[in-house]
PDB file of N, CA and C in Angstrom:
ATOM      1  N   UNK A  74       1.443  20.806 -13.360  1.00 45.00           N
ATOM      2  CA  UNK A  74       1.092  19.658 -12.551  1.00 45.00           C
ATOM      3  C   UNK A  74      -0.397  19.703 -12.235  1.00 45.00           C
ATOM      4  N   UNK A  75      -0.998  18.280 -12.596  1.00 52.00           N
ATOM      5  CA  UNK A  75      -2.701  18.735 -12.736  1.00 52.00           C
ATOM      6  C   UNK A  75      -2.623  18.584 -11.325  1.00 52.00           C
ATOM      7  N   UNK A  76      -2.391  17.776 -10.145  1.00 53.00           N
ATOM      8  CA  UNK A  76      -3.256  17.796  -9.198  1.00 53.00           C
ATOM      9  C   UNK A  76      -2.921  18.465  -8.023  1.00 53.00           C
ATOM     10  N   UNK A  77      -2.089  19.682  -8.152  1.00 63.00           N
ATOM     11  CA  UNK A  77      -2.012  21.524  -8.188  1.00 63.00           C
ATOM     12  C   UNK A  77      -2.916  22.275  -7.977  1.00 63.00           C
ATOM     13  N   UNK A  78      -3.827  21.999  -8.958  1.00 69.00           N
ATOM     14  CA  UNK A  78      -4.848  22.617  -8.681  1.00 69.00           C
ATOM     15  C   UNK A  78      -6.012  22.354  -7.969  1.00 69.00           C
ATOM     16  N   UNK A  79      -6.797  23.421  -7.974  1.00 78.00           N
ATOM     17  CA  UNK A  79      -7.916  22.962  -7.113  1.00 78.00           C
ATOM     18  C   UNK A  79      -8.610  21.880  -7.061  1.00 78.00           C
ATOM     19  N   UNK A  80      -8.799  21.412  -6.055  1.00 83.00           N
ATOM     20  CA  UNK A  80      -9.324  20.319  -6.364  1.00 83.00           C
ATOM     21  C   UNK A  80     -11.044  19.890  -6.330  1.00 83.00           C
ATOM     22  N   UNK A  81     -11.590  21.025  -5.806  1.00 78.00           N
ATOM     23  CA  UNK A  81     -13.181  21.220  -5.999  1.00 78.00           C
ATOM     24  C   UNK A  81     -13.964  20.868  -5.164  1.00 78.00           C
ATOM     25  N   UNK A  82     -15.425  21.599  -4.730  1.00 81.00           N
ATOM     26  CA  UNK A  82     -15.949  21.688  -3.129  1.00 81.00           C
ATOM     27  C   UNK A  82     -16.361  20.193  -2.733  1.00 81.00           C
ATOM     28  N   UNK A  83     -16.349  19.170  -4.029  1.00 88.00           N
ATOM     29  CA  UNK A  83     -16.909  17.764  -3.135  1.00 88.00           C
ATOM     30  C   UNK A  83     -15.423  17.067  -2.063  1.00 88.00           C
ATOM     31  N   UNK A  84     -14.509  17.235  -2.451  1.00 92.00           N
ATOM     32  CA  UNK A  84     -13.610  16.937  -1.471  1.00 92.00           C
ATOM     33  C   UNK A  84     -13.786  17.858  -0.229  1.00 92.00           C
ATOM     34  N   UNK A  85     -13.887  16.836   0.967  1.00 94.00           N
ATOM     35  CA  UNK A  85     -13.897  17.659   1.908  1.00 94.00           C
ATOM     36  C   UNK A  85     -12.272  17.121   3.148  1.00 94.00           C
ATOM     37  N   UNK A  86     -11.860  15.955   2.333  1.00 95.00           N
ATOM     38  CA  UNK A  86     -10.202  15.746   3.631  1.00 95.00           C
ATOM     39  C   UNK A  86      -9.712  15.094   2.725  1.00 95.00           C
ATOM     40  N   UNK A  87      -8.384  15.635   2.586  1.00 95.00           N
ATOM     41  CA  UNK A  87      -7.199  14.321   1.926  1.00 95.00           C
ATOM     42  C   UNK A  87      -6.439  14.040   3.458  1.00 95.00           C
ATOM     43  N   UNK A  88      -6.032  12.470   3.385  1.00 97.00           N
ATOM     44  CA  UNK A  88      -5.220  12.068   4.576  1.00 97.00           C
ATOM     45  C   UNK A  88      -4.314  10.916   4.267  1.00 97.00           C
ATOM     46  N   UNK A  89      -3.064  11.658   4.482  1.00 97.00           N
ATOM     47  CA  UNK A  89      -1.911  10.950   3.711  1.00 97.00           C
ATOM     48  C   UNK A  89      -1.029  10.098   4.685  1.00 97.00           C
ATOM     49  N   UNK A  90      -1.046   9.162   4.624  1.00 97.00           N
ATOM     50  CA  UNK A  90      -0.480   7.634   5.542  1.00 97.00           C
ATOM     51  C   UNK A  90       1.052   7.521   4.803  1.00 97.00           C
ATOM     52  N   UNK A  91       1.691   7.567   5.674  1.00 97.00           N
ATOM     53  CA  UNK A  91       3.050   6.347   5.220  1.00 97.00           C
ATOM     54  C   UNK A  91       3.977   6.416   6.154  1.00 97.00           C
ATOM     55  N   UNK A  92       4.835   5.471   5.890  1.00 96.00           N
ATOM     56  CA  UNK A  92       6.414   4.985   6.372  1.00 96.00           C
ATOM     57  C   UNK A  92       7.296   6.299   6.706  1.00 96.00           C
ATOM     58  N   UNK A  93       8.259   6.517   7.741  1.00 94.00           N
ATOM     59  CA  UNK A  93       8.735   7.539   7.976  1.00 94.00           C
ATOM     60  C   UNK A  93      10.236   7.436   7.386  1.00 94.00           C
ATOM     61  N   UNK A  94      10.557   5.499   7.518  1.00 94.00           N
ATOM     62  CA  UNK A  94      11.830   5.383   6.754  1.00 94.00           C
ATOM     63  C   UNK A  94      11.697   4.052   5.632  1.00 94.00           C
ATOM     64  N   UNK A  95      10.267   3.520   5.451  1.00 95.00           N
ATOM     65  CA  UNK A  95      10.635   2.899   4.271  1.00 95.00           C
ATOM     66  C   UNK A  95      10.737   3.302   2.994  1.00 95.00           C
ATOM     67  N   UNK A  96      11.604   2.173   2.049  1.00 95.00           N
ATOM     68  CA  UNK A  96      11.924   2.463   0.520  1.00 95.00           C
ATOM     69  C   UNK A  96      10.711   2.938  -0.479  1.00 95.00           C
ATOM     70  N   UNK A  97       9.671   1.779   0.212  1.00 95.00           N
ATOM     71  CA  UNK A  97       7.944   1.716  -0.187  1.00 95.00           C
ATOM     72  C   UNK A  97       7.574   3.108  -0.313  1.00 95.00           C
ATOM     73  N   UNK A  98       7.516   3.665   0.642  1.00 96.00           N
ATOM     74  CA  UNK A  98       7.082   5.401   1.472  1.00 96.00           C
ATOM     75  C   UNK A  98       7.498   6.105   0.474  1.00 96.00           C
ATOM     76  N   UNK A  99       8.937   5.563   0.102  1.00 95.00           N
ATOM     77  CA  UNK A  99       9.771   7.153  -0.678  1.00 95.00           C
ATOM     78  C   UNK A  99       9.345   8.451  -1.416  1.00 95.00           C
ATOM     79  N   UNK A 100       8.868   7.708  -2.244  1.00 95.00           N
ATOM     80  CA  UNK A 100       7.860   8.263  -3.248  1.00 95.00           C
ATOM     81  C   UNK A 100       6.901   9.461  -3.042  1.00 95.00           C
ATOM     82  N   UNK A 101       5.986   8.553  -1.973  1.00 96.00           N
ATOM     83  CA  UNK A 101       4.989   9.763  -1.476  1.00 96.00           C
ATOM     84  C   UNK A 101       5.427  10.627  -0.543  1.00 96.00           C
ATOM     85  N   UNK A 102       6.252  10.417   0.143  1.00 95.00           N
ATOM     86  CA  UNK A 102       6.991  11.261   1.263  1.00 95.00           C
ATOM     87  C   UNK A 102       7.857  12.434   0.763  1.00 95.00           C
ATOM     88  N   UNK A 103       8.561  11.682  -0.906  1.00 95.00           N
ATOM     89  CA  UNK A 103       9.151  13.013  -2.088  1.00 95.00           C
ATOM     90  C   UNK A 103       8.141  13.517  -2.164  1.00 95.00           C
ATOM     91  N   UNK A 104       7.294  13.171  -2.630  1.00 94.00           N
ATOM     92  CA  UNK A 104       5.749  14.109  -3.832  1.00 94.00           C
ATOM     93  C   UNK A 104       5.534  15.093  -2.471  1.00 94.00           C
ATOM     94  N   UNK A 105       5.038  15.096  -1.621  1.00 95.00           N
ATOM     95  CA  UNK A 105       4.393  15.875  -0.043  1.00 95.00           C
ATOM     96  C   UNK A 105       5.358  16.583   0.243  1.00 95.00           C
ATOM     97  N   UNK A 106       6.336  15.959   0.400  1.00 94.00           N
ATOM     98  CA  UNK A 106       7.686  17.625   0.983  1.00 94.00           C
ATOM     99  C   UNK A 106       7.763  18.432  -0.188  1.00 94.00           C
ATOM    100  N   UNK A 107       7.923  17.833  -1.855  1.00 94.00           N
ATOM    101  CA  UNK A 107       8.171  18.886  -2.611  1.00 94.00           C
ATOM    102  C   UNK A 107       6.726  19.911  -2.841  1.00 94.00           C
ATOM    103  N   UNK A 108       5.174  18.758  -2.849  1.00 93.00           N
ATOM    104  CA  UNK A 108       4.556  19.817  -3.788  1.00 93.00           C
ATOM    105  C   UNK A 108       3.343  20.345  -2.264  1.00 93.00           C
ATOM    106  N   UNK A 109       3.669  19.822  -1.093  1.00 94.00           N
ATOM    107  CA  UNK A 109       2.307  20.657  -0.595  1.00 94.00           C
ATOM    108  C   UNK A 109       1.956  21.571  -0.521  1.00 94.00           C
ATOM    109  N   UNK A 110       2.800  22.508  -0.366  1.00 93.00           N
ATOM    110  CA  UNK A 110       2.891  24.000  -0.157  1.00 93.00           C
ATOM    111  C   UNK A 110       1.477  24.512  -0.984  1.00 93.00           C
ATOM    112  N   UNK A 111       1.844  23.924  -2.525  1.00 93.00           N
ATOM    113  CA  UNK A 111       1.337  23.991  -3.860  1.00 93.00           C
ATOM    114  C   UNK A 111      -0.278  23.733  -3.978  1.00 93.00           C
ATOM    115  N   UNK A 112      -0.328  22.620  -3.412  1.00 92.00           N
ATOM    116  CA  UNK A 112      -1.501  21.949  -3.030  1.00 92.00           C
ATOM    117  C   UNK A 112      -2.506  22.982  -1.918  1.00 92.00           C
ATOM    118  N   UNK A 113      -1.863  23.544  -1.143  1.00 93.00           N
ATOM    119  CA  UNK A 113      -2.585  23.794  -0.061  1.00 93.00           C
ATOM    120  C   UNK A 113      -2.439  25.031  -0.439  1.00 93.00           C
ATOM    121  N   UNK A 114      -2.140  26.282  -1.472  1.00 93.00           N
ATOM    122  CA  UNK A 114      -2.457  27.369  -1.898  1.00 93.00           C
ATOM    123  C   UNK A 114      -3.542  27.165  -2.844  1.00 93.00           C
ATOM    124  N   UNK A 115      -3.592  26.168  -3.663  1.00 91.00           N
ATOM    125  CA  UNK A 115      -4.746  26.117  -4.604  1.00 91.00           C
ATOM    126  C   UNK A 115      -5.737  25.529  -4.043  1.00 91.00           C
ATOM    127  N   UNK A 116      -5.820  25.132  -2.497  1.00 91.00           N
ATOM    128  CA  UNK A 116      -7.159  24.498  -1.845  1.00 91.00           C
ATOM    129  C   UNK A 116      -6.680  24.937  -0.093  1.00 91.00           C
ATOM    130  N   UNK A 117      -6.665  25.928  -0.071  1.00 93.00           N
ATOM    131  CA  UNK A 117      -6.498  26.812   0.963  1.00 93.00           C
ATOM    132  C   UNK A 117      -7.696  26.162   2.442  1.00 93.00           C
ATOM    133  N   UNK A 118      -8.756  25.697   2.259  1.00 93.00           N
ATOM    134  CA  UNK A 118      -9.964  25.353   3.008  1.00 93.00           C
ATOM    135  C   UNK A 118      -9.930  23.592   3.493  1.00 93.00           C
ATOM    136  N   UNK A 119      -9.198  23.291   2.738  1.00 93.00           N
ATOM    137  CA  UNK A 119      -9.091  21.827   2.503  1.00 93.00           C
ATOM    138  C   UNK A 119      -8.274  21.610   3.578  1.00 93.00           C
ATOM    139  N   UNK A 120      -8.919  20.280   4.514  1.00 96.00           N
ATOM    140  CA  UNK A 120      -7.655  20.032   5.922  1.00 96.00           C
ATOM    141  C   UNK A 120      -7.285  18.855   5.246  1.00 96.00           C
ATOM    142  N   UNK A 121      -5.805  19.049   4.818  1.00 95.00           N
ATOM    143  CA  UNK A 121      -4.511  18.145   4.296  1.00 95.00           C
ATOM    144  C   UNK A 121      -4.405  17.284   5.955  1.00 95.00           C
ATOM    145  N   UNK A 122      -4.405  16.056   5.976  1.00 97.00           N
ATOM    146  CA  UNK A 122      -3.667  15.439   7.051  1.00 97.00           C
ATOM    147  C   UNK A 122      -2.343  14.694   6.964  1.00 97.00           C
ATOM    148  N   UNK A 123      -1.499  14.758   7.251  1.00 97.00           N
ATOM    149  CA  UNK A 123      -0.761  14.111   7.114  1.00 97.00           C
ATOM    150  C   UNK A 123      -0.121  13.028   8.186  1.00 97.00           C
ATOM    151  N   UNK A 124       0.111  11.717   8.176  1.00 97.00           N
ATOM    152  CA  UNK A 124       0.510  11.134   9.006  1.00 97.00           C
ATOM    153  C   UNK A 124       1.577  10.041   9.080  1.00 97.00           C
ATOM    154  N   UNK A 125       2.796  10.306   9.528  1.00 96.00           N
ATOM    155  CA  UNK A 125       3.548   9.156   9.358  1.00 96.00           C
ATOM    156  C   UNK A 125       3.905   7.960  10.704  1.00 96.00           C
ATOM    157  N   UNK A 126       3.699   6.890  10.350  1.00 96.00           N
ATOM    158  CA  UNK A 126       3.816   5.834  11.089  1.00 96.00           C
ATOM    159  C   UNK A 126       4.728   4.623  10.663  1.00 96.00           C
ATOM    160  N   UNK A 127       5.448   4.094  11.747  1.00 95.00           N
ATOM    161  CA  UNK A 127       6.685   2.819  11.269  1.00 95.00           C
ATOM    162  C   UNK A 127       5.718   2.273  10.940  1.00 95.00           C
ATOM    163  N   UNK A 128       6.195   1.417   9.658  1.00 94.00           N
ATOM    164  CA  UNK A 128       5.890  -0.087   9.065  1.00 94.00           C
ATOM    165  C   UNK A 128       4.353   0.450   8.150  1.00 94.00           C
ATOM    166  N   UNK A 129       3.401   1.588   7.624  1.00 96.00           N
ATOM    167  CA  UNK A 129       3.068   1.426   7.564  1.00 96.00           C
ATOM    168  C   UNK A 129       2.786   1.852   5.603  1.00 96.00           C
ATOM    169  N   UNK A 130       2.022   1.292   5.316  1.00 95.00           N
ATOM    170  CA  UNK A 130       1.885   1.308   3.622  1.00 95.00           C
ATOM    171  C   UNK A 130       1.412   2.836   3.065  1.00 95.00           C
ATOM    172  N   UNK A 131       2.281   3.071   2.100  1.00 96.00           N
ATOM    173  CA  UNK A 131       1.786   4.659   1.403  1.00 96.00           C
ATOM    174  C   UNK A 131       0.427   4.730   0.620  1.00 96.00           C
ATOM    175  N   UNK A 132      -0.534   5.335   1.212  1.00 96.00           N
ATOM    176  CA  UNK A 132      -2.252   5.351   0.999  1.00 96.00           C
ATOM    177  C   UNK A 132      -2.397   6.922   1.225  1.00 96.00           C
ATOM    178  N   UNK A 133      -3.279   6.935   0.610  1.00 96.00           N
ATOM    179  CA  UNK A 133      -3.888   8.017   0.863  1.00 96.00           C
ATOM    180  C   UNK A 133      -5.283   8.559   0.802  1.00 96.00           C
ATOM    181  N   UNK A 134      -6.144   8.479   2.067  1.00 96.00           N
ATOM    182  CA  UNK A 134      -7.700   8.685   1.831  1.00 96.00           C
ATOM    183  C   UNK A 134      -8.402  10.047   0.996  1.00 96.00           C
ATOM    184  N   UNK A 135      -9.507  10.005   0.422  1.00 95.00           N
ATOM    185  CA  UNK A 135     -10.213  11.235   0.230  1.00 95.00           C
ATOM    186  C   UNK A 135     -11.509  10.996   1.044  1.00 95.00           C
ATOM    187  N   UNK A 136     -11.938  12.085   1.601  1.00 96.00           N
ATOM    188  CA  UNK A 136     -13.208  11.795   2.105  1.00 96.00           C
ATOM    189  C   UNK A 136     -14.168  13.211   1.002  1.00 96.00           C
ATOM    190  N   UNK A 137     -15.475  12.750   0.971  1.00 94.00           N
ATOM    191  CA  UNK A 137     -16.034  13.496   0.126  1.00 94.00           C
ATOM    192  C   UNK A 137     -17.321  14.032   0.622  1.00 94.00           C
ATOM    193  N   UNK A 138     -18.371  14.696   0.213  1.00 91.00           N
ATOM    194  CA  UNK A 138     -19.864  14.820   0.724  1.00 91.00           C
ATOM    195  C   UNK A 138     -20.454  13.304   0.935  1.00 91.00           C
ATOM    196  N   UNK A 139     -21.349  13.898   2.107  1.00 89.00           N
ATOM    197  CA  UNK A 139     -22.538  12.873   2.487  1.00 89.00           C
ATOM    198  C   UNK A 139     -21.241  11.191   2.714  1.00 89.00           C
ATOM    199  N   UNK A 140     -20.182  11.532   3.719  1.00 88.00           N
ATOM    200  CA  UNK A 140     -19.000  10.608   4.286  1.00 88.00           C
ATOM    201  C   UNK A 140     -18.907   9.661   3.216  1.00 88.00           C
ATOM    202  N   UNK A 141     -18.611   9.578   2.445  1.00 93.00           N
ATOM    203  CA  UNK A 141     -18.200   8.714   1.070  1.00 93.00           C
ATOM    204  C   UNK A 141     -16.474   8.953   1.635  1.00 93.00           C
ATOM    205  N   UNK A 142     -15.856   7.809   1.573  1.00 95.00           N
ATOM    206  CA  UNK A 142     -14.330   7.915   1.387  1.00 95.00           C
ATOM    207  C   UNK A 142     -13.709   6.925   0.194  1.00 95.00           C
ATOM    208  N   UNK A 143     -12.592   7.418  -0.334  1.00 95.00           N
ATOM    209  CA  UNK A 143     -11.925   6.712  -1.475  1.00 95.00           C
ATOM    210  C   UNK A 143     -10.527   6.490  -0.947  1.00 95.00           C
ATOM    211  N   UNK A 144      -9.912   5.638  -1.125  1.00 95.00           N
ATOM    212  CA  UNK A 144      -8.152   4.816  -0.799  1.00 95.00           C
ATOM    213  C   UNK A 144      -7.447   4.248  -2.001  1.00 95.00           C
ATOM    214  N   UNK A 145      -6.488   5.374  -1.887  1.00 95.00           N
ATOM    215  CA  UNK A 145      -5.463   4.985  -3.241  1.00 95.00           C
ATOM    216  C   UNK A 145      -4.188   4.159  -2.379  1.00 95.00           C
ATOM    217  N   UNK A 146      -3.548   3.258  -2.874  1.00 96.00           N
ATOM    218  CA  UNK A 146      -2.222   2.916  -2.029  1.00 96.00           C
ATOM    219  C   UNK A 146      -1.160   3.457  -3.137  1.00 96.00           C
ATOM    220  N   UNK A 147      -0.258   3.989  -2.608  1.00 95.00           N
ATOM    221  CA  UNK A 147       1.159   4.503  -3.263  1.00 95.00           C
ATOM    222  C   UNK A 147       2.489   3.791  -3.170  1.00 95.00           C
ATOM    223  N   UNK A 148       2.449   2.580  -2.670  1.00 95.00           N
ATOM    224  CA  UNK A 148       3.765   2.083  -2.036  1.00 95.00           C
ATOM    225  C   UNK A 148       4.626   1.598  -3.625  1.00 95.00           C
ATOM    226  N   UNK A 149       5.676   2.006  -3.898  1.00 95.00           N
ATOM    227  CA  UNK A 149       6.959   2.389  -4.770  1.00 95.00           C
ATOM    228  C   UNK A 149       6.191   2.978  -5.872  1.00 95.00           C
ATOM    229  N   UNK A 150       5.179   4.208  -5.494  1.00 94.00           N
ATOM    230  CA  UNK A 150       5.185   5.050  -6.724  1.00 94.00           C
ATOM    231  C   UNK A 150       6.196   6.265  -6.969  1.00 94.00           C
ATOM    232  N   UNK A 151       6.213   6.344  -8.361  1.00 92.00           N
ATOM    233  CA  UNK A 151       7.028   7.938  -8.965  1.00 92.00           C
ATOM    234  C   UNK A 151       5.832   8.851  -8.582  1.00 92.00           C
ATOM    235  N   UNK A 152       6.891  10.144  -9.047  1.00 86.00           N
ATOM    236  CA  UNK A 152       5.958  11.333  -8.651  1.00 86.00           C
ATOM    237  C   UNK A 152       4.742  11.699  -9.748  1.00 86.00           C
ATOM    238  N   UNK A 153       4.921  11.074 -11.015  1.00 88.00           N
ATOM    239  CA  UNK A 153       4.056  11.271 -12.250  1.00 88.00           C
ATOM    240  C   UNK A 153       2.848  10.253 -11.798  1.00 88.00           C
ATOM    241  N   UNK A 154       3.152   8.928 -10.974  1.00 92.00           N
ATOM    242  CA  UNK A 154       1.809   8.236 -11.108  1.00 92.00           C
ATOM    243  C   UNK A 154       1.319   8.743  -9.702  1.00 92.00           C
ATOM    244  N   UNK A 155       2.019   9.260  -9.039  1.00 93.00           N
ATOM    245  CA  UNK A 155       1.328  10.028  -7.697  1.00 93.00           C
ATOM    246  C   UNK A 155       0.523  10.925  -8.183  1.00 93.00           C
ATOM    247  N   UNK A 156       0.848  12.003  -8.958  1.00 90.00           N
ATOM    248  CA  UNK A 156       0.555  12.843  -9.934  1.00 90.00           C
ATOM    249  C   UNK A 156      -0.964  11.886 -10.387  1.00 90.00           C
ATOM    250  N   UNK A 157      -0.744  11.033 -11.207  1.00 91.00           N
ATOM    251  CA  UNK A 157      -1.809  10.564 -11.671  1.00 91.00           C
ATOM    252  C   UNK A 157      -2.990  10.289 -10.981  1.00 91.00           C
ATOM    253  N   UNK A 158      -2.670   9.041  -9.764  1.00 92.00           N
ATOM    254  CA  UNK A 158      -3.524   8.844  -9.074  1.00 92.00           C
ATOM    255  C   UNK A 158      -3.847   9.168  -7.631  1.00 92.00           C
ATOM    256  N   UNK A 159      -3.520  10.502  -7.825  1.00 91.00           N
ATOM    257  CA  UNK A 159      -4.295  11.521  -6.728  1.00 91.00           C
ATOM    258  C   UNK A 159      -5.543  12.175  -7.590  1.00 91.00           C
ATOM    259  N   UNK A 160      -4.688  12.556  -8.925  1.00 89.00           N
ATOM    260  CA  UNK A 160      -6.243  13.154  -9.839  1.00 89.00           C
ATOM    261  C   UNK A 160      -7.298  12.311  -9.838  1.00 89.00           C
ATOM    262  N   UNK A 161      -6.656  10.975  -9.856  1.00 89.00           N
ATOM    263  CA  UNK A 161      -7.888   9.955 -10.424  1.00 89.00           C
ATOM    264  C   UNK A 161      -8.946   9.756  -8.827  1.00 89.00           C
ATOM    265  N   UNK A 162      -8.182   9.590  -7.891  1.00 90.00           N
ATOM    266  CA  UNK A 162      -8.812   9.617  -6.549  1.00 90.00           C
ATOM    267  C   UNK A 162      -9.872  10.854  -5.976  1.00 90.00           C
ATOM    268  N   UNK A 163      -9.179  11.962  -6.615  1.00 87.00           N
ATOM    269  CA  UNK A 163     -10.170  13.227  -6.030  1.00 87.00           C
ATOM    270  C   UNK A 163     -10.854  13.309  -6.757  1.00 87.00           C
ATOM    271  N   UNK A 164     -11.197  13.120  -8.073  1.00 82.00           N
ATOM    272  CA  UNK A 164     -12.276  12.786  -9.352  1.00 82.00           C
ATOM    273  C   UNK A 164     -13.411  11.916  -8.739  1.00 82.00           C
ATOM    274  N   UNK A 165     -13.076  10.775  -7.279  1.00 62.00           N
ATOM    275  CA  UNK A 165     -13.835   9.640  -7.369  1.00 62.00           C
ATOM    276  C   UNK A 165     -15.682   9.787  -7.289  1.00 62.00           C
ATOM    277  N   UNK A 166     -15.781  10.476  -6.377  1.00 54.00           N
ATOM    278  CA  UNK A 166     -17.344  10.889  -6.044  1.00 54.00           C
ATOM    279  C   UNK A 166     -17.841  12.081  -6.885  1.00 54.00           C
TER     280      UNK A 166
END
């Protein structure tokens, strides 16, 4: 799983938004319970946020050097395009 690994010193916050019981949410709320553990051994320094709120859409920020931030939305993704476009998001800056 590429985005497992490290993810490299220009990321400095991932912050993960979603639904606590929508269908939308599902997805990213699977991908985070199964792989963080994973995530946060191969980027040990990195503050993961996580936050869930009613009604609200599956996103997820990167913030990077010199406050640059990037926003992916996830609402009814699988775990392969979560997979995908988390790589493509932490790639952004």
């Amino acid at each position: 799983m590429s985005a497992l690994r490290s993810f490299g010193k220009g990321l400095k916050e991932l912050r993960v938004h979603f639904c606590q019981t929508s269908p939308a949410s599902s997805g990213l709320r699977e991908y985070i319970a199964q792989n963080y553990t994973a995530i946060k051994k191969a980027n040990p320094e990195l503050p993961i946020l996580i936050r869930e709120a009613s009604g609200v859409e599956a996103r997820v920020f990167a913030r990077f050097d010199k406050g640059v931030e990037r926003k992916a939305i996830f609402q009814n993704a699988s775990s392969q395009d979560i997979e995908k476009m988390l790589e493509q998001l932490t790639k952004s800056a």
